[in-house]
GROMACS .gro file of C-alpha atoms in nm:
model
  409
    1UNK     CA    1   0.248   1.936  -8.827
    2UNK     CA    2   0.479   1.785  -8.544
    3UNK     CA    3   0.382   2.074  -8.288
    4UNK     CA    4   0.015   2.023  -8.324
    5UNK     CA    5   0.084   1.632  -8.271
    6UNK     CA    6   0.301   1.706  -7.975
    7UNK     CA    7   0.039   1.941  -7.843
    8UNK     CA    8  -0.241   1.672  -7.910
    9UNK     CA    9  -0.059   1.426  -7.730
   10UNK     CA   10   0.015   1.666  -7.397
   11UNK     CA   11  -0.373   1.767  -7.429
   12UNK     CA   12  -0.462   1.389  -7.409
   13UNK     CA   13  -0.237   1.312  -7.128
   14UNK     CA   14  -0.334   1.587  -6.935
   15UNK     CA   15  -0.717   1.527  -6.990
   16UNK     CA   16  -0.627   1.139  -6.907
   17UNK     CA   17  -0.472   1.282  -6.568
   18UNK     CA   18  -0.775   1.485  -6.492
   19UNK     CA   19  -1.020   1.165  -6.519
   20UNK     CA   20  -0.779   0.981  -6.305
   21UNK     CA   21  -0.764   1.256  -6.053
   22UNK     CA   22  -1.174   1.266  -6.063
   23UNK     CA   23  -1.197   0.931  -6.032
   24UNK     CA   24  -0.994   0.925  -5.729
   25UNK     CA   25  -1.147   1.200  -5.568
   26UNK     CA   26  -1.467   1.013  -5.593
   27UNK     CA   27  -1.327   0.700  -5.511
   28UNK     CA   28  -1.104   0.825  -5.184
   29UNK     CA   29  -1.408   0.904  -4.925
   30UNK     CA   30  -1.497   0.544  -4.982
   31UNK     CA   31  -1.176   0.410  -4.926
   32UNK     CA   32  -1.091   0.658  -4.600
   33UNK     CA   33  -1.440   0.531  -4.470
   34UNK     CA   34  -1.347   0.173  -4.531
   35UNK     CA   35  -0.974   0.198  -4.389
   36UNK     CA   36  -1.094   0.390  -4.061
   37UNK     CA   37  -1.412   0.157  -3.988
   38UNK     CA   38  -1.324  -0.186  -4.144
   39UNK     CA   39  -0.914  -0.239  -4.192
   40UNK     CA   40  -0.799  -0.013  -3.882
   41UNK     CA   41  -0.992  -0.182  -3.632
   42UNK     CA   42  -0.950  -0.556  -3.740
   43UNK     CA   43  -0.573  -0.460  -3.727
   44UNK     CA   44  -0.633  -0.311  -3.369
   45UNK     CA   45  -0.786  -0.621  -3.293
   46UNK     CA   46  -0.529  -0.828  -3.430
   47UNK     CA   47  -0.279  -0.640  -3.278
   48UNK     CA   48  -0.428  -0.645  -2.902
   49UNK     CA   49  -0.443  -1.027  -2.929
   50UNK     CA   50  -0.080  -1.076  -2.967
   51UNK     CA   51   0.068  -0.767  -2.789
   52UNK     CA   52   0.079  -0.758  -2.390
   53UNK     CA   53   0.205  -0.463  -2.214
   54UNK     CA   54   0.054  -0.429  -1.874
   55UNK     CA   55   0.346  -0.604  -1.684
   56UNK     CA   56   0.603  -0.439  -1.884
   57UNK     CA   57   0.472  -0.113  -1.784
   58UNK     CA   58   0.424  -0.139  -1.416
   59UNK     CA   59   0.730  -0.397  -1.352
   60UNK     CA   60   1.012  -0.318  -1.631
   61UNK     CA   61   1.306  -0.462  -1.479
   62UNK     CA   62   1.114  -0.821  -1.406
   63UNK     CA   63   1.031  -0.824  -1.772
   64UNK     CA   64   1.335  -0.750  -1.892
   65UNK     CA   65   1.486  -1.049  -1.686
   66UNK     CA   66   1.196  -1.273  -1.740
   67UNK     CA   67   1.239  -1.236  -2.137
   68UNK     CA   68   1.571  -1.387  -2.105
   69UNK     CA   69   1.462  -1.689  -1.922
   70UNK     CA   70   1.442  -2.010  -2.072
   71UNK     CA   71   1.123  -2.092  -1.891
   72UNK     CA   72   1.258  -2.449  -1.799
   73UNK     CA   73   1.533  -2.391  -1.526
   74UNK     CA   74   1.439  -2.256  -1.181
   75UNK     CA   75   1.423  -1.883  -1.137
   76UNK     CA   76   1.751  -1.747  -0.993
   77UNK     CA   77   1.866  -1.488  -0.739
   78UNK     CA   78   1.872  -1.212  -1.002
   79UNK     CA   79   1.532  -1.289  -1.121
   80UNK     CA   80   1.383  -1.264  -0.777
   81UNK     CA   81   1.531  -0.985  -0.693
   82UNK     CA   82   1.419  -0.791  -0.967
   83UNK     CA   83   1.078  -0.892  -0.930
   84UNK     CA   84   1.089  -0.814  -0.548
   85UNK     CA   85   1.246  -0.458  -0.637
   86UNK     CA   86   0.975  -0.380  -0.910
   87UNK     CA   87   0.686  -0.534  -0.679
   88UNK     CA   88   0.766  -0.301  -0.368
   89UNK     CA   89   0.827   0.008  -0.595
   90UNK     CA   90   0.519  -0.032  -0.756
   91UNK     CA   91   0.321  -0.057  -0.411
   92UNK     CA   92   0.505   0.249  -0.290
   93UNK     CA   93   0.375   0.435  -0.631
   94UNK     CA   94   0.033   0.247  -0.622
   95UNK     CA   95   0.083   0.122  -0.948
   96UNK     CA   96   0.049  -0.240  -0.866
   97UNK     CA   97  -0.327  -0.264  -0.944
   98UNK     CA   98  -0.239  -0.314  -1.332
   99UNK     CA   99   0.008  -0.585  -1.267
  100UNK     CA  100  -0.233  -0.782  -1.036
  101UNK     CA  101  -0.502  -0.776  -1.294
  102UNK     CA  102  -0.286  -0.886  -1.560
  103UNK     CA  103  -0.159  -1.179  -1.358
  104UNK     CA  104  -0.485  -1.218  -1.229
  105UNK     CA  105  -0.568  -1.335  -1.618
  106UNK     CA  106  -0.331  -1.636  -1.588
  107UNK     CA  107  -0.366  -1.749  -1.215
  108UNK     CA  108  -0.657  -1.810  -1.028
  109UNK     CA  109  -0.543  -1.600  -0.718
  110UNK     CA  110  -0.308  -1.371  -0.919
  111UNK     CA  111  -0.478  -1.043  -0.804
  112UNK     CA  112  -0.439  -1.162  -0.394
  113UNK     CA  113  -0.093  -1.321  -0.475
  114UNK     CA  114   0.030  -0.938  -0.575
  115UNK     CA  115  -0.157  -0.756  -0.340
  116UNK     CA  116  -0.080  -0.905  -0.067
  117UNK     CA  117   0.286  -0.945  -0.162
  118UNK     CA  118   0.291  -0.572  -0.227
  119UNK     CA  119   0.138  -0.490   0.123
  120UNK     CA  120   0.404  -0.716   0.293
  121UNK     CA  121   0.726  -0.550   0.119
  122UNK     CA  122   0.588  -0.201   0.097
  123UNK     CA  123   0.696  -0.174   0.463
  124UNK     CA  124   1.040  -0.300   0.460
  125UNK     CA  125   1.331  -0.087   0.414
  126UNK     CA  126   1.689  -0.176   0.236
  127UNK     CA  127   1.751  -0.491   0.065
  128UNK     CA  128   1.661  -0.805   0.233
  129UNK     CA  129   1.956  -1.088   0.291
  130UNK     CA  130   1.751  -1.313  -0.001
  131UNK     CA  131   1.483  -1.169  -0.214
  132UNK     CA  132   1.394  -1.537  -0.299
  133UNK     CA  133   1.325  -1.607   0.083
  134UNK     CA  134   1.138  -1.260   0.122
  135UNK     CA  135   0.939  -1.323  -0.147
  136UNK     CA  136   0.828  -1.705  -0.084
  137UNK     CA  137   0.764  -1.585   0.274
  138UNK     CA  138   0.546  -1.328   0.167
  139UNK     CA  139   0.365  -1.607  -0.046
  140UNK     CA  140   0.496  -1.961  -0.111
  141UNK     CA  141   0.340  -1.942  -0.482
  142UNK     CA  142   0.624  -1.734  -0.600
  143UNK     CA  143   0.840  -2.058  -0.516
  144UNK     CA  144   0.612  -2.254  -0.785
  145UNK     CA  145   0.731  -2.266  -1.125
  146UNK     CA  146   0.393  -2.174  -1.303
  147UNK     CA  147   0.366  -1.858  -1.147
  148UNK     CA  148   0.680  -1.790  -1.303
  149UNK     CA  149   0.565  -1.939  -1.650
  150UNK     CA  150   0.275  -1.645  -1.588
  151UNK     CA  151   0.447  -1.411  -1.549
  152UNK     CA  152   0.692  -1.468  -1.840
  153UNK     CA  153   0.420  -1.508  -2.048
  154UNK     CA  154   0.309  -1.153  -1.919
  155UNK     CA  155   0.640  -0.974  -1.992
  156UNK     CA  156   0.572  -0.912  -2.340
  157UNK     CA  157   0.612  -0.724  -2.560
  158UNK     CA  158   0.448  -1.021  -2.761
  159UNK     CA  159   0.241  -1.318  -2.584
  160UNK     CA  160   0.044  -1.601  -2.687
  161UNK     CA  161  -0.142  -1.599  -2.386
  162UNK     CA  162  -0.482  -1.462  -2.511
  163UNK     CA  163  -0.471  -1.697  -2.834
  164UNK     CA  164  -0.399  -1.973  -2.619
  165UNK     CA  165  -0.664  -1.899  -2.388
  166UNK     CA  166  -0.927  -1.844  -2.672
  167UNK     CA  167  -0.861  -2.198  -2.764
  168UNK     CA  168  -0.897  -2.348  -2.438
  169UNK     CA  169  -0.487  -2.421  -2.381
  170UNK     CA  170  -0.229  -2.311  -2.151
  171UNK     CA  171   0.156  -2.363  -2.068
  172UNK     CA  172   0.198  -2.580  -1.784
  173UNK     CA  173   0.539  -2.601  -1.541
  174UNK     CA  174   0.747  -2.725  -1.801
  175UNK     CA  175   0.634  -2.489  -2.067
  176UNK     CA  176   0.454  -2.727  -2.310
  177UNK     CA  177   0.110  -2.613  -2.423
  178UNK     CA  178  -0.147  -2.854  -2.281
  179UNK     CA  179  -0.531  -2.823  -2.271
  180UNK     CA  180  -0.680  -2.653  -1.979
  181UNK     CA  181  -0.890  -2.854  -1.714
  182UNK     CA  182  -1.240  -2.942  -1.815
  183UNK     CA  183  -1.368  -2.664  -1.500
  184UNK     CA  184  -1.188  -2.398  -1.682
  185UNK     CA  185  -1.257  -2.468  -2.050
  186UNK     CA  186  -1.490  -2.271  -2.225
  187UNK     CA  187  -1.465  -2.111  -2.506
  188UNK     CA  188  -1.418  -2.386  -2.779
  189UNK     CA  189  -1.742  -2.505  -2.656
  190UNK     CA  190  -1.884  -2.146  -2.695
  191UNK     CA  191  -1.773  -2.137  -3.054
  192UNK     CA  192  -1.948  -2.463  -3.115
  193UNK     CA  193  -2.279  -2.323  -2.980
  194UNK     CA  194  -2.210  -2.039  -3.179
  195UNK     CA  195  -2.191  -2.221  -3.514
  196UNK     CA  196  -2.471  -2.478  -3.418
  197UNK     CA  197  -2.712  -2.186  -3.364
  198UNK     CA  198  -2.601  -2.016  -3.677
  199UNK     CA  199  -2.652  -2.311  -3.878
  200UNK     CA  200  -3.005  -2.378  -3.722
  201UNK     CA  201  -3.091  -2.034  -3.796
  202UNK     CA  202  -2.963  -2.000  -4.121
  203UNK     CA  203  -3.131  -2.361  -4.202
  204UNK     CA  204  -3.511  -2.250  -4.067
  205UNK     CA  205  -3.485  -1.909  -4.258
  206UNK     CA  206  -3.422  -2.114  -4.566
  207UNK     CA  207  -3.717  -2.351  -4.483
  208UNK     CA  208  -3.960  -2.041  -4.414
  209UNK     CA  209  -3.813  -1.781  -4.686
  210UNK     CA  210  -3.816  -1.989  -5.006
  211UNK     CA  211  -4.184  -2.043  -4.981
  212UNK     CA  212  -4.210  -1.705  -4.933
  213UNK     CA  213  -3.995  -1.572  -5.189
  214UNK     CA  214  -4.134  -1.826  -5.438
  215UNK     CA  215  -4.507  -1.669  -5.378
  216UNK     CA  216  -4.365  -1.326  -5.368
  217UNK     CA  217  -4.169  -1.325  -5.706
  218UNK     CA  218  -4.460  -1.519  -5.865
  219UNK     CA  219  -4.763  -1.298  -5.779
  220UNK     CA  220  -4.888  -1.050  -5.935
  221UNK     CA  221  -4.755  -0.687  -5.940
  222UNK     CA  222  -4.987  -0.543  -5.716
  223UNK     CA  223  -4.968  -0.816  -5.421
  224UNK     CA  224  -4.589  -0.885  -5.509
  225UNK     CA  225  -4.531  -0.513  -5.418
  226UNK     CA  226  -4.744  -0.532  -5.107
  227UNK     CA  227  -4.551  -0.850  -4.986
  228UNK     CA  228  -4.243  -0.691  -5.036
  229UNK     CA  229  -4.342  -0.411  -4.807
  230UNK     CA  230  -4.411  -0.694  -4.555
  231UNK     CA  231  -4.098  -0.830  -4.604
  232UNK     CA  232  -3.900  -0.505  -4.548
  233UNK     CA  233  -4.117  -0.403  -4.271
  234UNK     CA  234  -3.913  -0.546  -4.030
  235UNK     CA  235  -3.606  -0.374  -4.142
  236UNK     CA  236  -3.730  -0.020  -4.057
  237UNK     CA  237  -3.761  -0.100  -3.679
  238UNK     CA  238  -3.474  -0.091  -3.451
  239UNK     CA  239  -3.303  -0.468  -3.374
  240UNK     CA  240  -3.376  -0.392  -3.001
  241UNK     CA  241  -3.709  -0.326  -3.027
  242UNK     CA  242  -3.771  -0.585  -3.211
  243UNK     CA  243  -3.600  -0.867  -3.010
  244UNK     CA  244  -3.764  -0.704  -2.715
  245UNK     CA  245  -4.112  -0.733  -2.878
  246UNK     CA  246  -4.031  -1.127  -2.845
  247UNK     CA  247  -4.023  -1.094  -2.469
  248UNK     CA  248  -4.341  -0.963  -2.451
  249UNK     CA  249  -4.459  -1.237  -2.707
  250UNK     CA  250  -4.322  -1.501  -2.577
  251UNK     CA  251  -4.336  -1.496  -2.189
  252UNK     CA  252  -4.586  -1.684  -1.988
  253UNK     CA  253  -4.859  -1.468  -2.011
  254UNK     CA  254  -4.790  -1.329  -2.336
  255UNK     CA  255  -4.996  -1.375  -2.689
  256UNK     CA  256  -4.812  -1.687  -2.762
  257UNK     CA  257  -4.929  -1.889  -2.451
  258UNK     CA  258  -5.243  -1.732  -2.415
  259UNK     CA  259  -5.344  -1.863  -2.768
  260UNK     CA  260  -5.157  -2.210  -2.729
  261UNK     CA  261  -5.418  -2.254  -2.360
  262UNK     CA  262  -5.675  -2.144  -2.583
  263UNK     CA  263  -5.648  -2.372  -2.836
  264UNK     CA  264  -5.631  -2.666  -2.616
  265UNK     CA  265  -5.278  -2.763  -2.701
  266UNK     CA  266  -5.159  -2.692  -2.385
  267UNK     CA  267  -5.267  -2.710  -2.043
  268UNK     CA  268  -5.045  -2.443  -1.900
  269UNK     CA  269  -4.771  -2.194  -1.991
  270UNK     CA  270  -4.459  -2.329  -2.195
  271UNK     CA  271  -4.121  -2.195  -2.120
  272UNK     CA  272  -4.063  -2.004  -2.450
  273UNK     CA  273  -3.826  -1.724  -2.322
  274UNK     CA  274  -3.501  -1.699  -2.150
  275UNK     CA  275  -3.424  -2.072  -2.358
  276UNK     CA  276  -3.276  -2.177  -2.698
  277UNK     CA  277  -3.631  -2.169  -2.806
  278UNK     CA  278  -3.669  -1.795  -2.786
  279UNK     CA  279  -3.310  -1.728  -2.898
  280UNK     CA  280  -3.412  -1.935  -3.232
  281UNK     CA  281  -3.765  -1.786  -3.293
  282UNK     CA  282  -3.619  -1.418  -3.236
  283UNK     CA  283  -3.326  -1.447  -3.444
  284UNK     CA  284  -3.496  -1.611  -3.742
  285UNK     CA  285  -3.742  -1.317  -3.749
  286UNK     CA  286  -3.457  -1.103  -3.731
  287UNK     CA  287  -3.262  -1.240  -4.043
  288UNK     CA  288  -3.555  -1.383  -4.269
  289UNK     CA  289  -3.551  -1.074  -4.472
  290UNK     CA  290  -3.164  -1.149  -4.543
  291UNK     CA  291  -3.261  -1.461  -4.663
  292UNK     CA  292  -3.575  -1.387  -4.864
  293UNK     CA  293  -3.431  -1.065  -5.050
  294UNK     CA  294  -3.147  -1.249  -5.263
  295UNK     CA  295  -3.379  -1.530  -5.339
  296UNK     CA  296  -3.673  -1.303  -5.472
  297UNK     CA  297  -3.406  -1.142  -5.667
  298UNK     CA  298  -3.285  -1.448  -5.847
  299UNK     CA  299  -3.636  -1.586  -5.890
  300UNK     CA  300  -3.732  -1.257  -6.080
  301UNK     CA  301  -3.459  -1.358  -6.337
  302UNK     CA  302  -3.634  -1.701  -6.401
  303UNK     CA  303  -3.815  -1.637  -6.743
  304UNK     CA  304  -4.146  -1.872  -6.668
  305UNK     CA  305  -4.150  -2.003  -7.024
  306UNK     CA  306  -3.900  -2.253  -6.891
  307UNK     CA  307  -4.142  -2.417  -6.657
  308UNK     CA  308  -4.358  -2.383  -6.960
  309UNK     CA  309  -4.147  -2.548  -7.202
  310UNK     CA  310  -4.051  -2.873  -6.950
  311UNK     CA  311  -4.407  -2.904  -6.906
  312UNK     CA  312  -4.517  -2.874  -7.262
  313UNK     CA  313  -4.262  -3.163  -7.328
  314UNK     CA  314  -4.422  -3.413  -7.069
  315UNK     CA  315  -4.247  -3.351  -6.738
  316UNK     CA  316  -4.479  -3.303  -6.449
  317UNK     CA  317  -4.482  -2.999  -6.279
  318UNK     CA  318  -4.311  -3.120  -5.970
  319UNK     CA  319  -4.033  -3.251  -6.174
  320UNK     CA  320  -4.012  -2.957  -6.398
  321UNK     CA  321  -3.998  -2.748  -6.054
  322UNK     CA  322  -3.701  -2.957  -5.928
  323UNK     CA  323  -3.513  -3.020  -6.220
  324UNK     CA  324  -3.561  -2.685  -6.413
  325UNK     CA  325  -3.654  -2.414  -6.143
  326UNK     CA  326  -3.489  -2.502  -5.843
  327UNK     CA  327  -3.136  -2.510  -5.967
  328UNK     CA  328  -3.173  -2.173  -6.127
  329UNK     CA  329  -3.227  -2.061  -5.744
  330UNK     CA  330  -2.964  -2.168  -5.630
  331UNK     CA  331  -2.740  -1.844  -5.654
  332UNK     CA  332  -2.974  -1.650  -5.452
  333UNK     CA  333  -3.003  -1.952  -5.234
  334UNK     CA  334  -2.614  -1.977  -5.153
  335UNK     CA  335  -2.610  -1.581  -5.105
  336UNK     CA  336  -2.901  -1.566  -4.863
  337UNK     CA  337  -2.764  -1.842  -4.671
  338UNK     CA  338  -2.417  -1.725  -4.662
  339UNK     CA  339  -2.562  -1.379  -4.541
  340UNK     CA  340  -2.794  -1.497  -4.263
  341UNK     CA  341  -2.496  -1.763  -4.148
  342UNK     CA  342  -2.228  -1.460  -4.093
  343UNK     CA  343  -2.432  -1.233  -3.948
  344UNK     CA  344  -2.559  -1.492  -3.698
  345UNK     CA  345  -2.216  -1.582  -3.615
  346UNK     CA  346  -2.174  -1.228  -3.475
  347UNK     CA  347  -2.504  -1.173  -3.305
  348UNK     CA  348  -2.523  -0.998  -2.935
  349UNK     CA  349  -2.819  -0.846  -2.889
  350UNK     CA  350  -3.130  -1.104  -2.944
  351UNK     CA  351  -2.915  -1.404  -2.750
  352UNK     CA  352  -2.855  -1.144  -2.467
  353UNK     CA  353  -3.249  -1.023  -2.409
  354UNK     CA  354  -3.393  -1.361  -2.520
  355UNK     CA  355  -3.141  -1.655  -2.447
  356UNK     CA  356  -3.086  -1.782  -2.092
  357UNK     CA  357  -2.695  -1.847  -1.960
  358UNK     CA  358  -2.655  -2.135  -2.184
  359UNK     CA  359  -2.753  -1.971  -2.460
  360UNK     CA  360  -2.485  -1.683  -2.507
  361UNK     CA  361  -2.321  -1.675  -2.815
  362UNK     CA  362  -1.943  -1.588  -2.872
  363UNK     CA  363  -1.988  -1.212  -2.943
  364UNK     CA  364  -2.174  -1.185  -2.574
  365UNK     CA  365  -1.827  -1.300  -2.421
  366UNK     CA  366  -1.624  -1.041  -2.647
  367UNK     CA  367  -1.850  -0.757  -2.491
  368UNK     CA  368  -1.822  -0.910  -2.147
  369UNK     CA  369  -1.455  -0.897  -2.133
  370UNK     CA  370  -1.456  -0.578  -2.341
  371UNK     CA  371  -1.712  -0.384  -2.131
  372UNK     CA  372  -1.714  -0.498  -1.781
  373UNK     CA  373  -1.353  -0.661  -1.710
  374UNK     CA  374  -1.161  -0.465  -1.942
  375UNK     CA  375  -0.963  -0.766  -2.040
  376UNK     CA  376  -0.887  -0.639  -2.435
  377UNK     CA  377  -0.647  -0.908  -2.493
  378UNK     CA  378  -0.898  -1.196  -2.424
  379UNK     CA  379  -1.162  -0.975  -2.634
  380UNK     CA  380  -0.946  -0.944  -2.921
  381UNK     CA  381  -0.832  -1.346  -2.896
  382UNK     CA  382  -1.166  -1.435  -2.891
  383UNK     CA  383  -1.251  -1.172  -3.209
  384UNK     CA  384  -0.965  -1.337  -3.413
  385UNK     CA  385  -1.105  -1.693  -3.332
  386UNK     CA  386  -1.446  -1.597  -3.469
  387UNK     CA  387  -1.297  -1.402  -3.779
  388UNK     CA  388  -1.071  -1.682  -3.859
  389UNK     CA  389  -1.380  -1.942  -3.811
  390UNK     CA  390  -1.592  -1.735  -4.031
  391UNK     CA  391  -1.343  -1.682  -4.288
  392UNK     CA  392  -1.278  -2.082  -4.303
  393UNK     CA  393  -1.648  -2.126  -4.344
  394UNK     CA  394  -1.658  -1.865  -4.607
  395UNK     CA  395  -1.400  -2.063  -4.778
  396UNK     CA  396  -1.564  -2.408  -4.768
  397UNK     CA  397  -1.883  -2.248  -4.849
  398UNK     CA  398  -1.759  -2.062  -5.163
  399UNK     CA  399  -1.570  -2.391  -5.280
  400UNK     CA  400  -1.885  -2.594  -5.230
  401UNK     CA  401  -2.116  -2.389  -5.399
  402UNK     CA  402  -1.917  -2.197  -5.660
  403UNK     CA  403  -1.979  -1.863  -5.517
  404UNK     CA  404  -1.796  -1.654  -5.719
  405UNK     CA  405  -2.070  -1.707  -6.005
  406UNK     CA  406  -2.338  -1.582  -5.798
  407UNK     CA  407  -2.550  -1.297  -5.967
  408UNK     CA  408  -2.840  -1.118  -5.794
  409UNK     CA  409  -2.961  -0.993  -6.103
   0.00000   0.00000   0.00000
């Protein structure tokens, strides 16, 4: 009897282990997918925003000396000597371009400063009597404290340079964090523009999507299915194609301008493309299904008897709608607005195609620094700025709307 009980417990334990292994095998592909498509890229982006090794790889001796510098006292002869030797060696080995590109991120003429100094030192033989005099003779900018602050910021392995730049901040000659001059400040204004455009798109989608969702949710089954297909139809088309189609429709000789002139509303073509109006129209069209679908799902769960009961008790239909029906749609409205807003924050293709120079959002600059200027550090810092702004807005929105209670069906 005792042996049977032990055997039964062993069999149950083995059966439990097999179930856990089977569950793990089912979850493992999804976990690996999320790990390599979501967690690893975000971790790498966070790393690139604070890790800076370009200067260390090219000028290792100068970087080592700069890391122990207090940034307030004037650079001594040993620092000039380490920098001069590294510049001359990198110029002779033709590896100086990496250091020149990195210093150009912090100084307006950093590239020409490094390259011209490299050319001046490459032909020298032996040690000069004074590296300080030799470098300043090659370019007087080596005598400026701000140049050495920029070198110290790039000496790695960790730096706050990219994050400060993303916030329109910098370190001055006294090593204090100050705001950049207005002609060099850009990214906070771009972030503000991105937030304003995302809020505008979200409100327009809600304004257009709520009546449409109400009509679809309360239509007959046949009409509702047909309308649902029309709502989903844009999602079956490429985002690039949908955005490019608006260029054809909104151009000066497009259908929209032809219709406005034919109806007598305008005497000539109205500028609808390559400006803020075109971006809003195209983005609202792209985002509208993501607002409508959660609201429809919520409206379909509201029993029609609630409205009938309110009206039977004497409530006006409008009063019954606002007091009984509308509050029950808030979970769908909250889910739709949050989804549209977060997606709009990271939009790149549509503003790049139909917007002007002053309509580009933060994602445009991230793509530019990634693909055009190879400034991965600043691209990562702007990505961190966008990620933090999105997370803050999400938690504020979740707190205001009690997002944890949202149910879509």
